[in-house]
Amino acid sequence: MKKRKKKNTIGQFLVVGCLILALVGCESTSLPQKDSRPNVIFVMPDDISHSAFSYYKENAPQTPNIDNFAKESVRLTDFHVSPSCSPTRAALLTGRPADVVGVWHTINGRNMMRADEITMADIFKANGYATGLFFKWHLGDNYPFRPKDRGFEHVAWIKGGGTGQQPDYWGNTNQTASVWVNDELVKMTDEDDGIEGAFTTNFFMNRAMDFMEENIQKEKPFFAYIPLGTAHAPHVMPPDAREGVSAKVGTIENIDKNYGRLLQFLEDKGIADNTILVFTTDNGAGGYLRGGKGSNYDGGTRVPCFVRWPNGNLGGKGQGREVDVLTAHIDWLPTFMDVLGLKDLGNRPEKLKIRGRSFLQFLDEDPINDPEDYKNRAVTINDMWTEFPQKYKKLSVKKDNWQGDQIVNKWRLIRNSSDTDWELYDVLVDPKQENNIIDNPDHADVVAELQQEYEEWWQLVDARSDEYTRIIVGSEEEPESHLLAHDFHGTVIWNQDNVKKGSTGSGFIAVEFDQSGTYDFDLRRWPKEIEEETTLSAAGPGQALDIATARVKIWNGEEVFVDQTKQADSEADGVEFRVENLPKGPAFVQTWFYNAAGDMEGAVYYNYVQLTDE
């Protein structure tokens, strides 16, 4: 590997940083009328990686806008995320390992980021930035886990992890959708945006640009987080797709067109040079690397990552270059804080310590100030997809080995489960991870060091592994809570097709009653948005169910607050229960539908709960 050039650009870079620090040092109420701090935009499409872009692969989808952006950006060539959706988002937004913040799955309530975590949006907001989220959140759909509860002032989003998943508005696809924009339901239409037809990527990019335009007019810096829900399955053909391509290719090329629109918008508004623009993806997708989505090998975690900020000497026309140091999603928050001089929220407890590292000093071409503690750090990433954390489940520990200014090894310590052996790879010479060198005695010290790194990481995870993330019910912040089958602990009901088919299952949901009192529960097979088209047992848009009775059980520990069964009226929308004297505090709620024979029938896919004054 070549040494980095010793070109002295860091002084120029830090001059800009010092100017920003001077501005950030003021209280937000006393900032200059014209706030010249850079805007920050973070764009992250879903479920694609290197092979989705023609920058990396000649016969890939045609992505000229992303390709050109890559050419004029600083490219992090060894950048890693988690192997799937929610864990990447949790780690990115907190600067902390996903498992440590309570996110090690994408469903079963294990995608809800703990309520006490401090997010990137919290920090940008506290430092005087406008904050907005556009498209896919996937870290909890109820209070206190919604994006507006986590620092985002402007929110346009779908619920769940993608269009058509069970929490999403009923019937949504990427072509036809009803979307929540600042708590108002908006039906997606074909807009005058230069791209043919209506499509979710178009819609959310338009909302993001509306947000940017509003804050440009206010002369207020903004943080726009744009985690696109495309190109996650199911794929539908975008109206603008060129003839002969698959729906997924058409979707990727539509993402590229929208990215081109964003780039042109920044130019037209005169803010392109003073905007930190980051493009990456949320998990690996294989390609020339081993593994893919869900894998702990590099094919599951290593993704493209490009950053451009001309005013900060990061990229620009003719200024693209590569940075080979190991970087990860947990590093972006401390890097933004370092670059922009953002102050952390006061009194951050030790248990919420930021675990990522700023890679600011590696973004220039001069190795003189590269911090040794960063060079010597290791990054542990995994994706357990389990109800409770399991030690040694699908882990990867990554570390660079340096000699002076040169990286001489890129170690990967791998283990797939407690029943499998350790594996060691040096991806600097073995990018496909084909040559397991764990038995080479020359590497015994490396293996021991990385195993110890994992043990220390596991202690952080295990410290709170028995906690449940609890939906708060009965709060003024969310008068009606939606307890959905997607969040059941113990069973998998993933999407609206499961509802249509009548998939059978039941699981508990962890809640916390905000107030003691009487609560109404409305147990339904179909969501409220189609109640005029359905009844409890009617086929509606799917298969009819023979629902004869419904049951609700609420308990905490050994104390059962209610365990009640009621007859169902097949012509009603649901079965209603009124439960009195529920105490304030934590509890578990579980529900069932049964047929006339007493067997479980389908599931209570939708349970609407609210505190009543009666």
PDB file of N, CA and C in Angstrom, residues 101-103 108-115 144-145 466-472 489 509-511:
ATOM      1  N   VAL A 101     -26.604  -0.195  22.027  1.00  0.00           N
ATOM      2  CA  VAL A 101     -27.751   0.706  22.190  1.00  0.00           C
ATOM      3  C   VAL A 101     -29.076  -0.040  22.090  1.00  0.00           C
ATOM      4  N   GLY A 102     -29.023  -1.381  22.066  1.00  0.00           N
ATOM      5  CA  GLY A 102     -30.236  -2.186  22.114  1.00  0.00           C
ATOM      6  C   GLY A 102     -30.775  -2.630  20.779  1.00  0.00           C
ATOM      7  N   VAL A 103     -30.004  -2.476  19.702  1.00  0.00           N
ATOM      8  CA  VAL A 103     -30.494  -2.815  18.364  1.00  0.00           C
ATOM      9  C   VAL A 103     -29.625  -3.921  17.769  1.00  0.00           C
ATOM     10  N   ASN A 108     -39.184  -7.614  15.992  1.00  0.00           N
ATOM     11  CA  ASN A 108     -39.301  -8.176  17.347  1.00  0.00           C
ATOM     12  C   ASN A 108     -38.985  -7.174  18.447  1.00  0.00           C
ATOM     13  N   GLY A 109     -39.150  -5.884  18.184  1.00  0.00           N
ATOM     14  CA  GLY A 109     -38.843  -4.884  19.188  1.00  0.00           C
ATOM     15  C   GLY A 109     -37.360  -4.678  19.406  1.00  0.00           C
ATOM     16  N   ARG A 110     -36.535  -5.448  18.719  1.00  0.00           N
ATOM     17  CA  ARG A 110     -35.085  -5.325  18.878  1.00  0.00           C
ATOM     18  C   ARG A 110     -34.490  -4.359  17.859  1.00  0.00           C
ATOM     19  N   ASN A 111     -35.360  -3.626  17.170  1.00  0.00           N
ATOM     20  CA  ASN A 111     -34.922  -2.550  16.288  1.00  0.00           C
ATOM     21  C   ASN A 111     -35.159  -1.182  16.923  1.00  0.00           C
ATOM     22  N   MET A 112     -35.688  -1.153  18.149  1.00  0.00           N
ATOM     23  CA  MET A 112     -35.990   0.111  18.818  1.00  0.00           C
ATOM     24  C   MET A 112     -34.773   0.578  19.616  1.00  0.00           C
ATOM     25  N   MET A 113     -34.225   1.700  19.216  1.00  0.00           N
ATOM     26  CA  MET A 113     -33.045   2.250  19.892  1.00  0.00           C
ATOM     27  C   MET A 113     -33.445   2.777  21.267  1.00  0.00           C
ATOM     28  N   ARG A 114     -32.707   2.394  22.307  1.00  0.00           N
ATOM     29  CA  ARG A 114     -33.083   2.756  23.684  1.00  0.00           C
ATOM     30  C   ARG A 114     -33.371   4.250  23.818  1.00  0.00           C
ATOM     31  N   ALA A 115     -34.375   4.550  24.608  1.00  0.00           N
ATOM     32  CA  ALA A 115     -34.881   5.922  24.697  1.00  0.00           C
ATOM     33  C   ALA A 115     -33.886   6.886  25.320  1.00  0.00           C
ATOM     34  N   PRO A 144     -41.409   6.340  22.798  1.00  0.00           N
ATOM     35  CA  PRO A 144     -40.527   7.487  22.561  1.00  0.00           C
ATOM     36  C   PRO A 144     -39.430   7.234  21.527  1.00  0.00           C
ATOM     37  N   PHE A 145     -39.748   6.409  20.523  1.00  0.00           N
ATOM     38  CA  PHE A 145     -38.719   5.969  19.578  1.00  0.00           C
ATOM     39  C   PHE A 145     -38.833   6.626  18.204  1.00  0.00           C
ATOM     40  N   ASP A 466     -30.392  -7.491  29.140  1.00  0.00           N
ATOM     41  CA  ASP A 466     -31.672  -7.996  29.635  1.00  0.00           C
ATOM     42  C   ASP A 466     -32.757  -6.925  29.636  1.00  0.00           C
ATOM     43  N   GLU A 467     -32.445  -5.721  29.159  1.00  0.00           N
ATOM     44  CA  GLU A 467     -33.431  -4.646  29.129  1.00  0.00           C
ATOM     45  C   GLU A 467     -34.325  -4.769  27.893  1.00  0.00           C
ATOM     46  N   TYR A 468     -35.585  -4.385  28.062  1.00  0.00           N
ATOM     47  CA  TYR A 468     -36.487  -4.252  26.928  1.00  0.00           C
ATOM     48  C   TYR A 468     -36.664  -2.779  26.590  1.00  0.00           C
ATOM     49  N   THR A 469     -36.725  -2.481  25.301  1.00  0.00           N
ATOM     50  CA  THR A 469     -37.127  -1.146  24.894  1.00  0.00           C
ATOM     51  C   THR A 469     -38.655  -1.121  24.931  1.00  0.00           C
ATOM     52  N   ARG A 470     -39.212  -0.174  25.693  1.00  0.00           N
ATOM     53  CA  ARG A 470     -40.641  -0.215  25.998  1.00  0.00           C
ATOM     54  C   ARG A 470     -41.381   0.952  25.341  1.00  0.00           C
ATOM     55  N   ILE A 471     -42.431   0.619  24.618  1.00  0.00           N
ATOM     56  CA  ILE A 471     -43.332   1.623  24.069  1.00  0.00           C
ATOM     57  C   ILE A 471     -44.095   2.253  25.230  1.00  0.00           C
ATOM     58  N   ILE A 472     -44.105   3.574  25.277  1.00  0.00           N
ATOM     59  CA  ILE A 472     -44.831   4.263  26.356  1.00  0.00           C
ATOM     60  C   ILE A 472     -46.274   4.482  25.915  1.00  0.00           C
ATOM     61  N   HIS A 489     -42.415  -9.899  20.382  1.00  0.00           N
ATOM     62  CA  HIS A 489     -41.280 -10.703  20.811  1.00  0.00           C
ATOM     63  C   HIS A 489     -41.677 -12.169  20.696  1.00  0.00           C
ATOM     64  N   ILE A 509     -45.486  -7.694  23.709  1.00  0.00           N
ATOM     65  CA  ILE A 509     -44.878  -6.405  23.430  1.00  0.00           C
ATOM     66  C   ILE A 509     -44.576  -5.739  24.764  1.00  0.00           C
ATOM     67  N   ALA A 510     -43.352  -5.256  24.908  1.00  0.00           N
ATOM     68  CA  ALA A 510     -42.941  -4.583  26.144  1.00  0.00           C
ATOM     69  C   ALA A 510     -43.432  -3.139  26.099  1.00  0.00           C
ATOM     70  N   VAL A 511     -44.149  -2.717  27.148  1.00  0.00           N
ATOM     71  CA  VAL A 511     -44.690  -1.361  27.217  1.00  0.00           C
ATOM     72  C   VAL A 511     -44.389  -0.770  28.580  1.00  0.00           C
TER      73      VAL A 511
END
